[in-house]
PDB file of C-alpha atoms in Angstrom:
ATOM      1  CA  UNK M  27      21.909  29.665 -31.913  1.00  0.00           C
ATOM      2  CA  UNK M  28      20.063  28.523 -35.004  1.00  0.00           C
ATOM      3  CA  UNK M  29      18.067  31.802 -35.762  1.00  0.00           C
ATOM      4  CA  UNK M  30      19.246  34.339 -38.368  1.00  0.00           C
ATOM      5  CA  UNK M  31      20.947  37.131 -36.616  1.00  0.00           C
ATOM      6  CA  UNK M  32      19.204  39.652 -38.848  1.00  0.00           C
ATOM      7  CA  UNK M  33      15.675  38.513 -37.636  1.00  0.00           C
ATOM      8  CA  UNK M  34      13.581  41.120 -35.852  1.00  0.00           C
ATOM      9  CA  UNK M  35      13.954  39.772 -32.284  1.00  0.00           C
ATOM     10  CA  UNK M  36      15.520  36.345 -31.994  1.00  0.00           C
ATOM     11  CA  UNK M  37      14.509  33.671 -29.483  1.00  0.00           C
ATOM     12  CA  UNK M  38      17.480  32.642 -27.421  1.00  0.00           C
ATOM     13  CA  UNK M  39      17.655  29.364 -25.603  1.00  0.00           C
ATOM     14  CA  UNK M  40      17.046  29.686 -21.911  1.00  0.00           C
ATOM     15  CA  UNK M  41      19.453  28.628 -19.175  1.00  0.00           C
ATOM     16  CA  UNK M  42      18.414  28.648 -15.464  1.00  0.00           C
ATOM     17  CA  UNK M  43      15.166  30.474 -16.261  1.00  0.00           C
ATOM     18  CA  UNK M  44      16.895  33.218 -18.354  1.00  0.00           C
ATOM     19  CA  UNK M  45      18.554  33.779 -21.728  1.00  0.00           C
ATOM     20  CA  UNK M  46      21.709  32.014 -22.460  1.00  0.00           C
ATOM     21  CA  UNK M  47      24.472  34.741 -22.321  1.00  0.00           C
ATOM     22  CA  UNK M  48      26.573  32.866 -24.790  1.00  0.00           C
ATOM     23  CA  UNK M  49      23.766  32.889 -27.387  1.00  0.00           C
ATOM     24  CA  UNK M  50      23.180  36.683 -26.808  1.00  0.00           C
ATOM     25  CA  UNK M  51      26.937  37.458 -27.242  1.00  0.00           C
ATOM     26  CA  UNK M  52      26.982  35.348 -30.415  1.00  0.00           C
ATOM     27  CA  UNK M  53      24.074  37.357 -31.826  1.00  0.00           C
ATOM     28  CA  UNK M  54      25.634  40.755 -31.052  1.00  0.00           C
ATOM     29  CA  UNK M  55      28.933  39.559 -32.630  1.00  0.00           C
ATOM     30  CA  UNK M  56      27.109  38.514 -35.688  1.00  0.00           C
ATOM     31  CA  UNK M  57      25.417  41.936 -35.964  1.00  0.00           C
ATOM     32  CA  UNK M  58      28.851  43.510 -35.644  1.00  0.00           C
ATOM     33  CA  UNK M  59      30.311  41.313 -38.334  1.00  0.00           C
ATOM     34  CA  UNK M  60      27.459  42.121 -40.695  1.00  0.00           C
ATOM     35  CA  UNK M  61      27.840  45.833 -40.097  1.00  0.00           C
ATOM     36  CA  UNK M  62      31.499  45.643 -40.722  1.00  0.00           C
ATOM     37  CA  UNK M  63      30.940  43.657 -43.877  1.00  0.00           C
ATOM     38  CA  UNK M  64      28.305  46.218 -45.093  1.00  0.00           C
ATOM     39  CA  UNK M  65      30.697  49.150 -44.428  1.00  0.00           C
ATOM     40  CA  UNK M  66      33.546  47.270 -46.237  1.00  0.00           C
ATOM     41  CA  UNK M  67      31.271  46.538 -49.200  1.00  0.00           C
ATOM     42  CA  UNK M  68      30.119  50.138 -49.415  1.00  0.00           C
ATOM     43  CA  UNK M  69      33.767  51.429 -49.417  1.00  0.00           C
ATOM     44  CA  UNK M  70      34.754  48.775 -52.078  1.00  0.00           C
ATOM     45  CA  UNK M  71      31.789  49.787 -54.241  1.00  0.00           C
ATOM     46  CA  UNK M  72      32.788  53.414 -54.037  1.00  0.00           C
ATOM     47  CA  UNK M  73      36.379  52.678 -54.762  1.00  0.00           C
ATOM     48  CA  UNK M  74      35.423  50.568 -57.726  1.00  0.00           C
ATOM     49  CA  UNK M  75      33.135  53.217 -59.135  1.00  0.00           C
ATOM     50  CA  UNK M  76      35.996  55.809 -58.844  1.00  0.00           C
ATOM     51  CA  UNK M  77      38.379  53.392 -60.567  1.00  0.00           C
ATOM     52  CA  UNK M  78      35.901  52.704 -63.412  1.00  0.00           C
ATOM     53  CA  UNK M  79      35.490  56.392 -64.189  1.00  0.00           C
ATOM     54  CA  UNK M  80      37.755  57.305 -67.140  1.00  0.00           C
ATOM     55  CA  UNK M  81      40.191  60.197 -66.806  1.00  0.00           C
ATOM     56  CA  UNK M  82      39.619  62.975 -69.403  1.00  0.00           C
ATOM     57  CA  UNK M  83      41.933  65.653 -70.588  1.00  0.00           C
ATOM     58  CA  UNK M  84      41.207  69.287 -70.602  1.00  0.00           C
ATOM     59  CA  UNK M  85      40.188  69.227 -74.187  1.00  0.00           C
ATOM     60  CA  UNK M  86      37.446  66.532 -73.683  1.00  0.00           C
ATOM     61  CA  UNK M  87      34.192  67.212 -75.315  1.00  0.00           C
ATOM     62  CA  UNK M  88      31.189  68.342 -73.408  1.00  0.00           C
ATOM     63  CA  UNK M  89      29.634  64.891 -73.700  1.00  0.00           C
ATOM     64  CA  UNK M  90      32.531  63.361 -72.044  1.00  0.00           C
ATOM     65  CA  UNK M  91      32.309  65.926 -69.292  1.00  0.00           C
ATOM     66  CA  UNK M  92      28.631  65.084 -68.734  1.00  0.00           C
ATOM     67  CA  UNK M  93      29.369  61.403 -68.812  1.00  0.00           C
ATOM     68  CA  UNK M  94      32.118  61.872 -66.144  1.00  0.00           C
ATOM     69  CA  UNK M  95      29.783  63.993 -64.041  1.00  0.00           C
ATOM     70  CA  UNK M  96      26.933  61.425 -64.313  1.00  0.00           C
ATOM     71  CA  UNK M  97      29.362  58.663 -63.305  1.00  0.00           C
ATOM     72  CA  UNK M  98      30.631  60.705 -60.328  1.00  0.00           C
ATOM     73  CA  UNK M  99      27.015  61.391 -59.346  1.00  0.00           C
ATOM     74  CA  UNK M 100      26.155  57.732 -59.699  1.00  0.00           C
ATOM     75  CA  UNK M 101      29.078  56.778 -57.607  1.00  0.00           C
ATOM     76  CA  UNK M 102      28.191  59.348 -54.938  1.00  0.00           C
ATOM     77  CA  UNK M 103      24.657  58.124 -54.842  1.00  0.00           C
ATOM     78  CA  UNK M 104      25.736  54.539 -54.572  1.00  0.00           C
ATOM     79  CA  UNK M 105      28.176  55.480 -51.777  1.00  0.00           C
ATOM     80  CA  UNK M 106      25.521  57.582 -50.065  1.00  0.00           C
ATOM     81  CA  UNK M 107      23.060  54.723 -50.402  1.00  0.00           C
ATOM     82  CA  UNK M 108      25.536  52.269 -49.019  1.00  0.00           C
ATOM     83  CA  UNK M 109      26.340  54.686 -46.133  1.00  0.00           C
ATOM     84  CA  UNK M 110      22.607  55.180 -45.394  1.00  0.00           C
ATOM     85  CA  UNK M 111      22.048  51.477 -45.575  1.00  0.00           C
ATOM     86  CA  UNK M 112      25.006  50.861 -43.246  1.00  0.00           C
ATOM     87  CA  UNK M 113      23.819  53.571 -40.941  1.00  0.00           C
ATOM     88  CA  UNK M 114      20.264  52.354 -40.932  1.00  0.00           C
ATOM     89  CA  UNK M 115      21.455  48.787 -40.418  1.00  0.00           C
ATOM     90  CA  UNK M 116      23.675  49.914 -37.538  1.00  0.00           C
ATOM     91  CA  UNK M 117      20.740  51.889 -35.986  1.00  0.00           C
ATOM     92  CA  UNK M 118      18.424  48.877 -36.326  1.00  0.00           C
ATOM     93  CA  UNK M 119      21.069  46.627 -34.996  1.00  0.00           C
ATOM     94  CA  UNK M 120      21.628  48.941 -31.955  1.00  0.00           C
ATOM     95  CA  UNK M 121      17.871  49.052 -31.444  1.00  0.00           C
ATOM     96  CA  UNK M 122      17.550  45.253 -31.590  1.00  0.00           C
ATOM     97  CA  UNK M 123      20.587  44.874 -29.364  1.00  0.00           C
ATOM     98  CA  UNK M 124      18.965  47.305 -26.866  1.00  0.00           C
ATOM     99  CA  UNK M 125      15.743  45.360 -26.966  1.00  0.00           C
ATOM    100  CA  UNK M 126      17.598  42.114 -26.530  1.00  0.00           C
ATOM    101  CA  UNK M 127      19.603  43.720 -23.638  1.00  0.00           C
ATOM    102  CA  UNK M 128      16.344  44.973 -21.981  1.00  0.00           C
ATOM    103  CA  UNK M 129      14.644  41.617 -22.402  1.00  0.00           C
ATOM    104  CA  UNK M 130      17.766  39.928 -21.195  1.00  0.00           C
ATOM    105  CA  UNK M 131      17.825  42.137 -18.162  1.00  0.00           C
ATOM    106  CA  UNK M 132      14.117  41.452 -17.469  1.00  0.00           C
ATOM    107  CA  UNK M 133      14.775  37.762 -17.884  1.00  0.00           C
ATOM    108  CA  UNK M 134      17.880  37.997 -15.785  1.00  0.00           C
ATOM    109  CA  UNK M 135      15.935  39.909 -13.089  1.00  0.00           C
ATOM    110  CA  UNK M 136      13.133  37.404 -13.209  1.00  0.00           C
ATOM    111  CA  UNK M 137      15.641  34.599 -13.089  1.00  0.00           C
ATOM    112  CA  UNK M 138      17.325  36.223 -10.078  1.00  0.00           C
ATOM    113  CA  UNK M 139      13.917  36.526  -8.435  1.00  0.00           C
ATOM    114  CA  UNK M 140      13.050  32.956  -9.306  1.00  0.00           C
ATOM    115  CA  UNK M 141      16.490  31.918  -8.042  1.00  0.00           C
ATOM    116  CA  UNK M 142      15.919  33.636  -4.818  1.00  0.00           C
ATOM    117  CA  UNK M 143      12.415  32.115  -4.589  1.00  0.00           C
ATOM    118  CA  UNK M 144      13.954  28.789  -5.577  1.00  0.00           C
ATOM    119  CA  UNK M 145      16.562  29.152  -2.844  1.00  0.00           C
ATOM    120  CA  UNK M 146      13.883  30.008  -0.304  1.00  0.00           C
ATOM    121  CA  UNK M 147      11.786  27.043  -1.476  1.00  0.00           C
ATOM    122  CA  UNK M 148      14.855  24.857  -1.430  1.00  0.00           C
ATOM    123  CA  UNK M 149      15.700  26.020   2.147  1.00  0.00           C
ATOM    124  CA  UNK M 150      12.120  25.431   3.150  1.00  0.00           C
ATOM    125  CA  UNK M 151      12.176  22.078   1.497  1.00  0.00           C
ATOM    126  CA  UNK M 152      15.397  21.332   3.388  1.00  0.00           C
ATOM    127  CA  UNK M 153      13.740  22.424   6.621  1.00  0.00           C
ATOM    128  CA  UNK M 154      10.574  20.333   5.949  1.00  0.00           C
ATOM    129  CA  UNK M 155      12.831  17.393   4.895  1.00  0.00           C
ATOM    130  CA  UNK M 156      14.912  17.762   8.138  1.00  0.00           C
ATOM    131  CA  UNK M 157      11.668  18.081  10.270  1.00  0.00           C
ATOM    132  CA  UNK M 158      10.178  15.051   8.458  1.00  0.00           C
ATOM    133  CA  UNK M 159      13.385  13.028   8.987  1.00  0.00           C
ATOM    134  CA  UNK M 160      13.463  14.033  12.686  1.00  0.00           C
ATOM    135  CA  UNK M 161       9.796  13.113  13.013  1.00  0.00           C
ATOM    136  CA  UNK M 162      10.436   9.874  11.223  1.00  0.00           C
ATOM    137  CA  UNK M 163      13.380   9.109  13.436  1.00  0.00           C
ATOM    138  CA  UNK M 164      11.196   9.820  16.482  1.00  0.00           C
ATOM    139  CA  UNK M 165       8.378   7.713  15.208  1.00  0.00           C
ATOM    140  CA  UNK M 166      10.746   4.859  14.389  1.00  0.00           C
ATOM    141  CA  UNK M 167      12.339   5.068  17.878  1.00  0.00           C
ATOM    142  CA  UNK M 168       8.922   5.090  19.462  1.00  0.00           C
ATOM    143  CA  UNK M 169       7.819   2.180  17.291  1.00  0.00           C
ATOM    144  CA  UNK M 170      10.986   0.209  18.183  1.00  0.00           C
ATOM    145  CA  UNK M 171      10.470   1.006  21.839  1.00  0.00           C
ATOM    146  CA  UNK M 172       6.821  -0.021  21.633  1.00  0.00           C
ATOM    147  CA  UNK M 173       7.653  -3.118  19.664  1.00  0.00           C
ATOM    148  CA  UNK M 174      10.281  -4.115  22.283  1.00  0.00           C
ATOM    149  CA  UNK M 175       7.760  -3.509  25.096  1.00  0.00           C
ATOM    150  CA  UNK M 176       5.057  -5.528  23.303  1.00  0.00           C
ATOM    151  CA  UNK M 177       7.597  -8.303  22.603  1.00  0.00           C
ATOM    152  CA  UNK M 178       8.519  -8.409  26.260  1.00  0.00           C
ATOM    153  CA  UNK M 179       4.934  -8.410  27.271  1.00  0.00           C
ATOM    154  CA  UNK M 180       4.092 -11.041  24.767  1.00  0.00           C
ATOM    155  CA  UNK M 181       6.949 -13.257  25.954  1.00  0.00           C
ATOM    156  CA  UNK M 182       5.951 -12.816  29.575  1.00  0.00           C
ATOM    157  CA  UNK M 183       2.290 -13.436  28.701  1.00  0.00           C
ATOM    158  CA  UNK M 184       3.376 -16.573  26.690  1.00  0.00           C
ATOM    159  CA  UNK M 185       5.311 -17.812  29.624  1.00  0.00           C
ATOM    160  CA  UNK M 186       2.371 -17.173  32.022  1.00  0.00           C
ATOM    161  CA  UNK M 187       0.076 -18.878  29.622  1.00  0.00           C
ATOM    162  CA  UNK M 188       2.313 -21.901  29.486  1.00  0.00           C
ATOM    163  CA  UNK M 189       2.453 -22.029  33.262  1.00  0.00           C
ATOM    164  CA  UNK M 190      -1.315 -21.674  33.576  1.00  0.00           C
ATOM    165  CA  UNK M 191      -1.850 -24.235  30.846  1.00  0.00           C
ATOM    166  CA  UNK M 192       0.426 -26.684  32.689  1.00  0.00           C
ATOM    167  CA  UNK M 193      -1.421 -26.069  35.867  1.00  0.00           C
ATOM    168  CA  UNK M 194      -4.749 -26.403  34.138  1.00  0.00           C
ATOM    169  CA  UNK M 195      -3.604 -29.638  32.632  1.00  0.00           C
ATOM    170  CA  UNK M 196      -2.529 -30.960  36.063  1.00  0.00           C
ATOM    171  CA  UNK M 197      -5.802 -29.831  37.547  1.00  0.00           C
ATOM    172  CA  UNK M 198      -7.661 -31.426  34.667  1.00  0.00           C
ATOM    173  CA  UNK M 199      -5.790 -34.757  35.159  1.00  0.00           C
ATOM    174  CA  UNK M 200      -6.415 -34.604  38.942  1.00  0.00           C
ATOM    175  CA  UNK M 201     -10.085 -33.838  38.332  1.00  0.00           C
ATOM    176  CA  UNK M 202     -10.336 -36.650  35.798  1.00  0.00           C
ATOM    177  CA  UNK M 203      -8.720 -39.083  38.286  1.00  0.00           C
ATOM    178  CA  UNK M 204     -10.998 -37.958  41.049  1.00  0.00           C
ATOM    179  CA  UNK M 205     -14.107 -38.139  38.830  1.00  0.00           C
ATOM    180  CA  UNK M 206     -12.963 -41.643  37.630  1.00  0.00           C
ATOM    181  CA  UNK M 207     -12.571 -42.742  41.287  1.00  0.00           C
ATOM    182  CA  UNK M 208     -15.936 -41.229  42.135  1.00  0.00           C
ATOM    183  CA  UNK M 209     -17.525 -42.992  39.120  1.00  0.00           C
ATOM    184  CA  UNK M 210     -15.906 -46.261  40.076  1.00  0.00           C
ATOM    185  CA  UNK M 211     -17.037 -45.855  43.712  1.00  0.00           C
ATOM    186  CA  UNK M 212     -20.497 -45.068  42.477  1.00  0.00           C
ATOM    187  CA  UNK M 213     -20.457 -48.088  40.208  1.00  0.00           C
ATOM    188  CA  UNK M 214     -19.208 -50.398  43.013  1.00  0.00           C
ATOM    189  CA  UNK M 215     -21.968 -49.018  45.291  1.00  0.00           C
ATOM    190  CA  UNK M 216     -24.599 -49.399  42.649  1.00  0.00           C
ATOM    191  CA  UNK M 217     -23.375 -53.008  41.917  1.00  0.00           C
ATOM    192  CA  UNK M 218     -23.469 -53.805  45.615  1.00  0.00           C
ATOM    193  CA  UNK M 219     -27.008 -52.429  45.890  1.00  0.00           C
ATOM    194  CA  UNK M 220     -27.969 -54.435  42.882  1.00  0.00           C
ATOM    195  CA  UNK M 221     -26.502 -57.560  44.457  1.00  0.00           C
ATOM    196  CA  UNK M 222     -28.164 -56.803  47.780  1.00  0.00           C
ATOM    197  CA  UNK M 223     -31.488 -56.320  46.080  1.00  0.00           C
ATOM    198  CA  UNK M 224     -31.021 -59.432  44.110  1.00  0.00           C
ATOM    199  CA  UNK M 225     -30.247 -61.371  47.274  1.00  0.00           C
ATOM    200  CA  UNK M 226     -33.280 -59.916  48.917  1.00  0.00           C
ATOM    201  CA  UNK M 227     -35.453 -60.711  45.982  1.00  0.00           C
ATOM    202  CA  UNK M 228     -34.095 -64.268  45.747  1.00  0.00           C
ATOM    203  CA  UNK M 229     -34.781 -64.747  49.514  1.00  0.00           C
ATOM    204  CA  UNK M 230     -38.251 -63.349  49.113  1.00  0.00           C
ATOM    205  CA  UNK M 231     -38.914 -65.564  46.205  1.00  0.00           C
ATOM    206  CA  UNK M 232     -37.515 -68.565  48.034  1.00  0.00           C
ATOM    207  CA  UNK M 233     -39.489 -67.758  51.146  1.00  0.00           C
ATOM    208  CA  UNK M 234     -42.639 -67.325  49.119  1.00  0.00           C
ATOM    209  CA  UNK M 235     -41.972 -70.554  47.313  1.00  0.00           C
ATOM    210  CA  UNK M 236     -41.382 -72.319  50.593  1.00  0.00           C
ATOM    211  CA  UNK M 237     -44.571 -70.873  52.062  1.00  0.00           C
ATOM    212  CA  UNK M 238     -46.427 -71.839  48.948  1.00  0.00           C
ATOM    213  CA  UNK M 239     -44.984 -75.327  49.105  1.00  0.00           C
ATOM    214  CA  UNK M 240     -45.983 -75.621  52.796  1.00  0.00           C
ATOM    215  CA  UNK M 241     -49.461 -74.443  51.948  1.00  0.00           C
ATOM    216  CA  UNK M 242     -49.617 -77.069  49.172  1.00  0.00           C
ATOM    217  CA  UNK M 243     -48.342 -79.780  51.400  1.00  0.00           C
ATOM    218  CA  UNK M 244     -50.878 -78.783  54.069  1.00  0.00           C
ATOM    219  CA  UNK M 245     -53.660 -78.715  51.523  1.00  0.00           C
ATOM    220  CA  UNK M 246     -52.639 -82.067  50.218  1.00  0.00           C
ATOM    221  CA  UNK M 247     -52.400 -83.514  53.666  1.00  0.00           C
ATOM    222  CA  UNK M 248     -55.829 -82.105  54.480  1.00  0.00           C
ATOM    223  CA  UNK M 249     -57.218 -83.475  51.316  1.00  0.00           C
ATOM    224  CA  UNK M 250     -55.686 -86.861  52.081  1.00  0.00           C
ATOM    225  CA  UNK M 251     -57.153 -86.913  55.535  1.00  0.00           C
ATOM    226  CA  UNK M 252     -60.543 -85.912  54.184  1.00  0.00           C
ATOM    227  CA  UNK M 253     -60.236 -88.678  51.563  1.00  0.00           C
ATOM    228  CA  UNK M 254     -59.335 -91.235  54.350  1.00  0.00           C
ATOM    229  CA  UNK M 255     -62.290 -90.022  56.492  1.00  0.00           C
ATOM    230  CA  UNK M 256     -64.634 -90.273  53.509  1.00  0.00           C
ATOM    231  CA  UNK M 257     -63.307 -93.689  52.671  1.00  0.00           C
ATOM    232  CA  UNK M 258     -63.718 -94.801  56.214  1.00  0.00           C
ATOM    233  CA  UNK M 259     -67.208 -93.415  56.324  1.00  0.00           C
ATOM    234  CA  UNK M 260     -68.041 -95.157  53.056  1.00  0.00           C
ATOM    235  CA  UNK M 261     -66.575 -98.408  54.312  1.00  0.00           C
ATOM    236  CA  UNK M 262     -68.553 -98.041  57.563  1.00  0.00           C
ATOM    237  CA  UNK M 263     -71.676 -97.571  55.588  1.00  0.00           C
ATOM    238  CA  UNK M 264     -70.907-100.560  53.456  1.00  0.00           C
ATOM    239  CA  UNK M 265     -70.305-102.650  56.482  1.00  0.00           C
ATOM    240  CA  UNK M 266     -73.423-101.440  58.140  1.00  0.00           C
ATOM    241  CA  UNK M 267     -75.448-102.263  55.022  1.00  0.00           C
ATOM    242  CA  UNK M 268     -73.846-105.680  54.704  1.00  0.00           C
ATOM    243  CA  UNK M 269     -74.752-106.431  58.352  1.00  0.00           C
ATOM    244  CA  UNK M 270     -78.203-105.174  57.799  1.00  0.00           C
ATOM    245  CA  UNK M 271     -78.584-107.496  54.792  1.00  0.00           C
ATOM    246  CA  UNK M 272     -77.152-110.330  56.800  1.00  0.00           C
ATOM    247  CA  UNK M 273     -79.715-109.879  59.521  1.00  0.00           C
ATOM    248  CA  UNK M 274     -82.547-110.029  57.229  1.00  0.00           C
TER     249      UNK M 274
END
């Protein structure tokens, strides 16, 4: 404790929400030591005063008697003052000690109440912590179960997806092959139709050309015959004219 033990009401360090009992004991012991020192000093002062008073004989003068009486009175006053001071100091020390004890009791009672409340709060905290831990364990267990279930479902779903994907791939390949065959068959059919139409067109063109050629030949023959007839008629007319000229 750093405070002066003679201060009015010292401030003790607190321990566990109350005054430190060691500091209180030290303060009370300090007061007791000071009281003992004051009493010792008062006794020593009185003894010293008595020792310093000179011894006078029965034939001492009146002045010496008055001086002796004055010295004795001074010693008695000093001793009385020392006793009064010691008594006052003792009373004040007891009062301070009582105040300290009352305050210490109050603090101790408050500390006990706070200790009880702290124990209750600690118990409540332990209960809440236990409940929270139990709830956390339950949540973790449920989460692990859910995670395992989801993992199993995901694995099964992935396997189904792989199977379905393989089946879809096979179906797609088969459909592609079928469509390719259909396209090839359609192309072959279209090519055959084109070739057939080409043959028909070529035959039509050839027939038309033959017909046109026949018509041309027929026209040429007719023209030739007409020319021959005309030439014959002209020759006949020339012969007839020549004969007529010859007759004349």
